[in-house]
PDB file of C-alpha atoms and ligand atoms in Angstrom:
ATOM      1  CA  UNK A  97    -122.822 -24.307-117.285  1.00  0.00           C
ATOM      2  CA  UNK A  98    -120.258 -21.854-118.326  1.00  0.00           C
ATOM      3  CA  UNK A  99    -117.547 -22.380-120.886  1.00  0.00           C
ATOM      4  CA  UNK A 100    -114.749 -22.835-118.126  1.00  0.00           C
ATOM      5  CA  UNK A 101    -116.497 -25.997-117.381  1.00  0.00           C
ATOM      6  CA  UNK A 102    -116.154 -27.340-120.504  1.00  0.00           C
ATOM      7  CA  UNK A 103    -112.586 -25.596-122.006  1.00  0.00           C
ATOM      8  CA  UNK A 104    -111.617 -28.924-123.244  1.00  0.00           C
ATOM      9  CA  UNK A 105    -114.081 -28.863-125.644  1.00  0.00           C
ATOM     10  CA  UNK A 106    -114.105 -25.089-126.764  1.00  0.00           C
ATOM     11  CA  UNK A 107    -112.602 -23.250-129.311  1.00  0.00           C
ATOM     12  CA  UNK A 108    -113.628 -20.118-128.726  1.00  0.00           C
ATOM     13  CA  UNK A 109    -116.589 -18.101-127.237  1.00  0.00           C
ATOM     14  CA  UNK A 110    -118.392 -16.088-130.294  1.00  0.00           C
ATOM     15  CA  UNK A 111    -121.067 -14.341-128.268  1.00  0.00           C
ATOM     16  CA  UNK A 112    -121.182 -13.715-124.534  1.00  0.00           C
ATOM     17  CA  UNK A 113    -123.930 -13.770-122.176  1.00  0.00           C
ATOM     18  CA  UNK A 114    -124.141  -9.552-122.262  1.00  0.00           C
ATOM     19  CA  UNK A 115    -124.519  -9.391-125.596  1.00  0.00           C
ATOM     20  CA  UNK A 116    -127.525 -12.171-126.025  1.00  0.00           C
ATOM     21  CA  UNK A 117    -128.463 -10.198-123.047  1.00  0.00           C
ATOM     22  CA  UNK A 118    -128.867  -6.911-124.533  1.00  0.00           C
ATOM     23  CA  UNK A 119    -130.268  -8.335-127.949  1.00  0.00           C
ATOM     24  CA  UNK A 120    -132.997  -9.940-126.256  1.00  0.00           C
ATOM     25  CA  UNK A 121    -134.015  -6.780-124.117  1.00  0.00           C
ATOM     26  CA  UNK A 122    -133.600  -4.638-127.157  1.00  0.00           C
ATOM     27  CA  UNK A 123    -136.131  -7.265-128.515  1.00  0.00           C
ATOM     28  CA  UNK A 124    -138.342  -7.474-125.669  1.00  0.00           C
ATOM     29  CA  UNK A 125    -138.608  -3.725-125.792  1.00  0.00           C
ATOM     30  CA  UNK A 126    -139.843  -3.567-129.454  1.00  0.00           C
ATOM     31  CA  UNK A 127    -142.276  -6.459-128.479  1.00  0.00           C
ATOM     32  CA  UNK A 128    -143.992  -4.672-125.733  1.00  0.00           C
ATOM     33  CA  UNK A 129    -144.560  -1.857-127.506  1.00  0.00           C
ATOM     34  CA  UNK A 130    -145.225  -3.810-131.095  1.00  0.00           C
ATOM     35  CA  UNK A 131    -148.135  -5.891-129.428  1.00  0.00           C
ATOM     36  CA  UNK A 132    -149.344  -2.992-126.796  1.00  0.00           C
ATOM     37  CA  UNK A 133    -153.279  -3.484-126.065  1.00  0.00           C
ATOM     38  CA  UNK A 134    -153.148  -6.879-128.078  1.00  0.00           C
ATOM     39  CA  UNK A 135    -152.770 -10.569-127.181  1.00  0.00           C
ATOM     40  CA  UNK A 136    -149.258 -12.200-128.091  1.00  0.00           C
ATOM     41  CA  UNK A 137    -148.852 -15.977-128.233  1.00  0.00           C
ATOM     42  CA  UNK A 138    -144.548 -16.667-127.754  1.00  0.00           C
ATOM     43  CA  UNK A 139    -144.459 -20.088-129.997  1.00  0.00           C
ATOM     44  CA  UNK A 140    -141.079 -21.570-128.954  1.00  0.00           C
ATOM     45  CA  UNK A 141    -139.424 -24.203-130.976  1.00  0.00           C
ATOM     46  CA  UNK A 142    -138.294 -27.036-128.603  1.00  0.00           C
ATOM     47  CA  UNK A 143    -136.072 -27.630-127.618  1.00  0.00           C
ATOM     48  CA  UNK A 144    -133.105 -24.803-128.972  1.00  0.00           C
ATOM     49  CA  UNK A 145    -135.848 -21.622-128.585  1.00  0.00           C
ATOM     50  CA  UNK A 146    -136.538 -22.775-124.450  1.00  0.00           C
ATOM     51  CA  UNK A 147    -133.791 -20.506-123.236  1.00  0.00           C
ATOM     52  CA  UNK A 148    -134.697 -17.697-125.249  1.00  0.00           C
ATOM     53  CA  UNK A 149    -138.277 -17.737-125.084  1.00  0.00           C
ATOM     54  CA  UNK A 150    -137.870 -17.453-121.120  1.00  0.00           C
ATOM     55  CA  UNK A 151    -135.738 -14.964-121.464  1.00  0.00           C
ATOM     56  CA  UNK A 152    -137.446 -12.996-123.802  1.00  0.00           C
ATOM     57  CA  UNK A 153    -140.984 -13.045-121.848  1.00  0.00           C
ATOM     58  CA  UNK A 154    -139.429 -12.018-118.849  1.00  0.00           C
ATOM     59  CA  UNK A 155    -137.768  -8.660-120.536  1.00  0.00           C
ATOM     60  CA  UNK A 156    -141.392  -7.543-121.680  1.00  0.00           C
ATOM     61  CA  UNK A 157    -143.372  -5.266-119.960  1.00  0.00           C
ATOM     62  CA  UNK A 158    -147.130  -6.848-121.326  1.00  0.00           C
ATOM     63  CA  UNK A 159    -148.861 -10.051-120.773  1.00  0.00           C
ATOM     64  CA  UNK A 160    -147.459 -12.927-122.942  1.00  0.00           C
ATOM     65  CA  UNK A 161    -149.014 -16.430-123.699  1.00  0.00           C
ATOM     66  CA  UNK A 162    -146.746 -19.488-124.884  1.00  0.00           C
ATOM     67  CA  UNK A 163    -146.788 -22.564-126.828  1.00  0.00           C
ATOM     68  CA  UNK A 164    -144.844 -25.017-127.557  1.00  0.00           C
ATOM     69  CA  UNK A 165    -143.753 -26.922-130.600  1.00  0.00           C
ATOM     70  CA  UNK A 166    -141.621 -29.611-131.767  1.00  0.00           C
ATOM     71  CA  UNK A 167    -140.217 -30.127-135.245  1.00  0.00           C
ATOM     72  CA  UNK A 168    -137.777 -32.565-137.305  1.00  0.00           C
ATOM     73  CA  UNK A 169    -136.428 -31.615-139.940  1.00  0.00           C
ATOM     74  CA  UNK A 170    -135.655 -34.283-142.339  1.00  0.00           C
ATOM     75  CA  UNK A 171    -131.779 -33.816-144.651  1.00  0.00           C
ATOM     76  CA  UNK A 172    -128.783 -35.003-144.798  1.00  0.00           C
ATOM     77  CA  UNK A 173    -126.443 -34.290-141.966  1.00  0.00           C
ATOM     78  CA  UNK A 174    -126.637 -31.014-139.975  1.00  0.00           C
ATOM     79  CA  UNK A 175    -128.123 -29.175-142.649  1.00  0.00           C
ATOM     80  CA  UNK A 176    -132.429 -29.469-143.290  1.00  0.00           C
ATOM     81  CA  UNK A 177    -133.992 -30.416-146.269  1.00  0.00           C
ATOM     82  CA  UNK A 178    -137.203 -28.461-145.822  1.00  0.00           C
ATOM     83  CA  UNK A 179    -139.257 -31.723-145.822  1.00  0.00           C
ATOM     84  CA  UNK A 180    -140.499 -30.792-142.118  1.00  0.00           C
ATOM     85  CA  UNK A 181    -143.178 -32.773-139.819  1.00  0.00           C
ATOM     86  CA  UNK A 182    -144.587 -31.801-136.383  1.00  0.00           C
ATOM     87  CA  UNK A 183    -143.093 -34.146-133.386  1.00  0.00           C
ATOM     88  CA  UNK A 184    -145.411 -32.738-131.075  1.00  0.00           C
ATOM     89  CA  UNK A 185    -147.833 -29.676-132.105  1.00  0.00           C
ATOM     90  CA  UNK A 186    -149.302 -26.972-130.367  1.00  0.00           C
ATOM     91  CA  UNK A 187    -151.923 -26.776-127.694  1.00  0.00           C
ATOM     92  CA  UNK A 188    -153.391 -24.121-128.456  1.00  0.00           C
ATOM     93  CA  UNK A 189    -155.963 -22.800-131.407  1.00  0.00           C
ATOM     94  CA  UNK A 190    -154.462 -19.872-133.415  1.00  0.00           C
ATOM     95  CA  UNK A 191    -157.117 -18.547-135.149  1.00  0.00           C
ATOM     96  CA  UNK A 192    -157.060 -14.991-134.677  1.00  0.00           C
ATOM     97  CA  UNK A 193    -154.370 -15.190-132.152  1.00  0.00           C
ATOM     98  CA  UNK A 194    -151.271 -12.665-133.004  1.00  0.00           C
ATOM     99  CA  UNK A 195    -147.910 -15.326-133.482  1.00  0.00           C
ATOM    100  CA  UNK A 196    -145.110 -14.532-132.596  1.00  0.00           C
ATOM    101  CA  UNK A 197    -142.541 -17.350-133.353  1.00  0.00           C
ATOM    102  CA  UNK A 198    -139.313 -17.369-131.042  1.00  0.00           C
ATOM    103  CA  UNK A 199    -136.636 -19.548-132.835  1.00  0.00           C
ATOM    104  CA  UNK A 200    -132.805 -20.410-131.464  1.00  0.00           C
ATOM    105  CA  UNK A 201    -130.947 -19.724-134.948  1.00  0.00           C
ATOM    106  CA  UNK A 202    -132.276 -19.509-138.748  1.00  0.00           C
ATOM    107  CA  UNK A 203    -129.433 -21.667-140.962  1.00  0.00           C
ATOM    108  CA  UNK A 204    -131.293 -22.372-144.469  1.00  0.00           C
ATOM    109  CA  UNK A 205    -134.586 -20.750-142.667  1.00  0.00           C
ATOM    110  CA  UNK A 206    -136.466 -24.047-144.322  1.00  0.00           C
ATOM    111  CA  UNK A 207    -137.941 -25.030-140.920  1.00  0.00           C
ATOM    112  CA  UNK A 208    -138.921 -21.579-139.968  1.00  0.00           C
ATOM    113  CA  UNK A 209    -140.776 -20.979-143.257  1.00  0.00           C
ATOM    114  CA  UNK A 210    -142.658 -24.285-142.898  1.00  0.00           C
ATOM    115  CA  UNK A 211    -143.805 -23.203-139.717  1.00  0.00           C
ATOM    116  CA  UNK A 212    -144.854 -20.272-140.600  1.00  0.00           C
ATOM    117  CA  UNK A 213    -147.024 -20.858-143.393  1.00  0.00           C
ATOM    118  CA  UNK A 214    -148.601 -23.490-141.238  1.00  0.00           C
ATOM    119  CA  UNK A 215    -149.648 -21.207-138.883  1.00  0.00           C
ATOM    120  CA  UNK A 216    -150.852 -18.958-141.357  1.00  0.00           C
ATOM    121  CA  UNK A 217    -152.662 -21.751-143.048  1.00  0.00           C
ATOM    122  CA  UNK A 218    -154.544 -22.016-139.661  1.00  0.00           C
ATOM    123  CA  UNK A 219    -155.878 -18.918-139.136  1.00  0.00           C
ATOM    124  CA  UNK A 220    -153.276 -17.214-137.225  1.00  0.00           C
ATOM    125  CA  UNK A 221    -154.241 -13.010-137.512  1.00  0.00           C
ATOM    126  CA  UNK A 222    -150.437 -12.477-137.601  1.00  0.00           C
ATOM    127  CA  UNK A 223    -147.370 -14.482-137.465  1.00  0.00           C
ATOM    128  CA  UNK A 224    -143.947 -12.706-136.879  1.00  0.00           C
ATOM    129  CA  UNK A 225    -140.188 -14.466-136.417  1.00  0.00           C
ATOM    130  CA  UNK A 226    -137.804 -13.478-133.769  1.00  0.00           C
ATOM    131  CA  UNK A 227    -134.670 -16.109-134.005  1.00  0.00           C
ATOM    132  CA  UNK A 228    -131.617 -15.163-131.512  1.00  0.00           C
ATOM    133  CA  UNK A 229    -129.547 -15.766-133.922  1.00  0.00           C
ATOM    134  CA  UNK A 230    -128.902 -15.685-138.032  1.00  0.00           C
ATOM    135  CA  UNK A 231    -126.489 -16.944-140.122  1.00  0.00           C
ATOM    136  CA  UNK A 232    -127.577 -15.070-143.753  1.00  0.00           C
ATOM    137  CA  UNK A 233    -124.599 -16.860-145.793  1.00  0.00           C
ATOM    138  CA  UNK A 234    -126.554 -20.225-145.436  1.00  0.00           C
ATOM    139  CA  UNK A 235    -130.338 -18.950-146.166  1.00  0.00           C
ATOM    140  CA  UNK A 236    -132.014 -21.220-148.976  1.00  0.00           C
ATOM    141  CA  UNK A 237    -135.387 -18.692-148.165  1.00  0.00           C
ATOM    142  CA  UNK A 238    -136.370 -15.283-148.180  1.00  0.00           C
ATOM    143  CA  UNK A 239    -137.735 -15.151-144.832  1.00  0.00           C
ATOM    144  CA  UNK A 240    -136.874 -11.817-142.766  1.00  0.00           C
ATOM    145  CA  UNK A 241    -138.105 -11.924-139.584  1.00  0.00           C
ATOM    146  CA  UNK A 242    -139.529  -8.779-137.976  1.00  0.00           C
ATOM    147  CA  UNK A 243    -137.365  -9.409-134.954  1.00  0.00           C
ATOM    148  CA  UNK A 244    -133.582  -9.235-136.230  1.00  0.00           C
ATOM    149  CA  UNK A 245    -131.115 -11.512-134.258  1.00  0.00           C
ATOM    150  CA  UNK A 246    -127.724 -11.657-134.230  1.00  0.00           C
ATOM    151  CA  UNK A 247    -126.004 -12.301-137.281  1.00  0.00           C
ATOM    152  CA  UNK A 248    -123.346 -14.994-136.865  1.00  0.00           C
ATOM    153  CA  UNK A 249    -120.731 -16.238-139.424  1.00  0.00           C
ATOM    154  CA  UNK A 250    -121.231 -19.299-141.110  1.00  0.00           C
ATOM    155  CA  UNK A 251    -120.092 -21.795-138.106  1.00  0.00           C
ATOM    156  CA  UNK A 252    -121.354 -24.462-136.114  1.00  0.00           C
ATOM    157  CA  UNK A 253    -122.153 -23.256-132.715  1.00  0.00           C
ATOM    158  CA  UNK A 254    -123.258 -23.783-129.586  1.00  0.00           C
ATOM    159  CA  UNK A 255    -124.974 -22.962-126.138  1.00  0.00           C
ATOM    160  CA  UNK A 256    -127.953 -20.849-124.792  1.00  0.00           C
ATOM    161  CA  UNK A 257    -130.373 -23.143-125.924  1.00  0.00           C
ATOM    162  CA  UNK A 258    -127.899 -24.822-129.262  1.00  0.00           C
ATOM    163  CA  UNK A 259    -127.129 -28.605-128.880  1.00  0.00           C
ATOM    164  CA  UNK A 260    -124.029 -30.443-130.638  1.00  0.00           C
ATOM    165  CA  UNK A 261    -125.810 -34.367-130.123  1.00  0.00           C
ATOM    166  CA  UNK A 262    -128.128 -33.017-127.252  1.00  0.00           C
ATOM    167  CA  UNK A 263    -125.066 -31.441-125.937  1.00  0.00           C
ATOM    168  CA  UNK A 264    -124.060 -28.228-124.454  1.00  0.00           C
ATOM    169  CA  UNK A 265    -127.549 -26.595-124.723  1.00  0.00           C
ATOM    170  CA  UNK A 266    -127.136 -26.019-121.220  1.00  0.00           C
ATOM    171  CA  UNK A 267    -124.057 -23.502-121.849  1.00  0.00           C
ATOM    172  CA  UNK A 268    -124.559 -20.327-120.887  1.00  0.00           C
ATOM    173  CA  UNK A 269    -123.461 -18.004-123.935  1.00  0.00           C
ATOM    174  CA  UNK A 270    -122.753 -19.023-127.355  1.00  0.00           C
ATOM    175  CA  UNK A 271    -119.704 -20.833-128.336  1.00  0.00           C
ATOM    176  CA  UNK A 272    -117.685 -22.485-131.009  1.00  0.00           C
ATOM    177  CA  UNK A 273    -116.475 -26.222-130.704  1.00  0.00           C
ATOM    178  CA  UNK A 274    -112.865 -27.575-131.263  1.00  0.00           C
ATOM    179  CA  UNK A 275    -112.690 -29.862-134.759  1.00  0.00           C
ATOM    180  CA  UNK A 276    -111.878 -32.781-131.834  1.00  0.00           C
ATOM    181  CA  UNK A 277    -114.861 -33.218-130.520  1.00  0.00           C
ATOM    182  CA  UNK A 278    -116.858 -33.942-133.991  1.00  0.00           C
ATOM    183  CA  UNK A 279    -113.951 -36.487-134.889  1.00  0.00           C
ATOM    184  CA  UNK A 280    -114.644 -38.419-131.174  1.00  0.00           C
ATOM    185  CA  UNK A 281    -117.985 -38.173-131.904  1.00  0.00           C
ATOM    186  CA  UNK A 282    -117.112 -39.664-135.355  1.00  0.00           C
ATOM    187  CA  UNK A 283    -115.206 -42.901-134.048  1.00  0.00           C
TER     188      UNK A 283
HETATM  189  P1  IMP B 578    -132.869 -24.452-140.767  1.00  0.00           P
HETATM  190  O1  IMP B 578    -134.178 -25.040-141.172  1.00  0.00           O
HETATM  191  O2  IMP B 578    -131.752 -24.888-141.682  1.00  0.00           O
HETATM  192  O3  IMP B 578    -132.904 -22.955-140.621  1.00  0.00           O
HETATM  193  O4  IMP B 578    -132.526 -25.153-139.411  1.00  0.00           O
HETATM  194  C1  IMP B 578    -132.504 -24.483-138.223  1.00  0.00           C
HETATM  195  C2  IMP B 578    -132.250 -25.455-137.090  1.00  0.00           C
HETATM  196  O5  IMP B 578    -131.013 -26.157-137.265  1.00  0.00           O
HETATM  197  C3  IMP B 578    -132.115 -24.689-135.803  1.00  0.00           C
HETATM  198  O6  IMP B 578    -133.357 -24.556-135.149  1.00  0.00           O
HETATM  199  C4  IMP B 578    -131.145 -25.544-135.019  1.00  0.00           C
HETATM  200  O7  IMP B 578    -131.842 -26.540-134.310  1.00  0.00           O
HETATM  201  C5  IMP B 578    -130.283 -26.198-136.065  1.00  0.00           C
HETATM  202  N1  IMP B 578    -129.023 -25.437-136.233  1.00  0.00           N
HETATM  203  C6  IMP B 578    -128.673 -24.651-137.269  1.00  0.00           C
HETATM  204  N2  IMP B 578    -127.455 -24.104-137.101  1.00  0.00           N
HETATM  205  C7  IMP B 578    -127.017 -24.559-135.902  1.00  0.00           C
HETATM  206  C8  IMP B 578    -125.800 -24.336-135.153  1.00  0.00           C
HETATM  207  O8  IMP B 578    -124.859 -23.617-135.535  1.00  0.00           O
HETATM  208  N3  IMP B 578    -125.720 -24.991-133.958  1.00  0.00           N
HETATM  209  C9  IMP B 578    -126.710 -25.784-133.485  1.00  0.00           C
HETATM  210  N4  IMP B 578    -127.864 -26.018-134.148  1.00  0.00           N
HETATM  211  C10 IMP B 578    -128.007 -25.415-135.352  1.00  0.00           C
HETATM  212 MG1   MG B 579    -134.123 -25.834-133.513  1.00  0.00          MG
END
């Protein structure tokens, strides 16, 4: 879906598709040669890291496993509390396995520390972060991934993987939404 098909509902675009583009390949690039000669486990957080994590494995140039996992995050509103439980966990053992954690956005970065000491606590040999993107004026943690995203101000947005109510994840660059469509939502 591309933002002409939903103008209505669109403020603005804040990041197009060539610029997530070029982040992730600039990523994929440091990967490659980060985790040369070594196993790499991709952990994607459903359901926002799905686009990314494709997108990212297919840029590399070396062998890449992946896992899935699924997380709530319990606060009030749109904001997490840090209080986080596993909806549906991994299927895979990682002991000794190098992590590497691909993540849509870090707001607070409450969810992403949880799940990284988790997988710490479990053995992992080495757990790094790469989130798409960052919004650093809303951090509550001092988590700094490896893998630097793009830094976004502090607004809602959404697309390439980002849901408004299960919405627009399907969007394919990054986006912000018009006040309207919170207020509908609202009524
Ligand atoms: P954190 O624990 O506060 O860092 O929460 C991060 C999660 O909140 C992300 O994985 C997203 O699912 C969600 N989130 C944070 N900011 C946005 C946004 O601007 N748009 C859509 N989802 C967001
Ligand atoms: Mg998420």
């Amino acid at each position: 879906m591309k933002i002409s098909d939903v103008a209505e509902d669109i403020d603005r675009e804040l990041v197009t598709r060539a610029q997530i583009d070029a982040k992730i390949e600039e990523v994929a690039r440091q990967v490659s040669q980060d985790y040369a000669g070594r196993d790499v486990l991709l952990v994607g957080v459903l359901k926002g890291a799905v686009n990314t994590l494709v997108a990212l494995s297919q840029a590399m140039s070396i062998n890449a496993q992946m896992d899935f996992v699924s997380l709530s995050s319990y606060g009030s509103g749109t904001s997490s509390s840090g209080t986080v439980t596993m909806r549906q966990d991994l299927s895979t053992d990682v002991r000794g396995r190098n992590v590497l954690v691909v993540e849509d956005i870090i707001d607070s970065g409450l969810t992403l520390e949880w799940l990284v000491n988790e997988l710490r606590r479990r053995g992992a040999a080495s757990v790094e972060v790469f989130a798409l993107f960052d919004k650093p004026a809303r951090h509550k943690t001092e988590l700094h991934p490896k893998y630097q995203g793009i830094v976004i101000p502090d607004e809602f947005v959404v697309g390439f993987g980002l849901d408004y109510a299960e919405k627009y994840r399907n969007l394919d660059s990054v986006a912000i939404l018009k006040p309207s469509v919170y207020s509908k939502e609202a009524k």
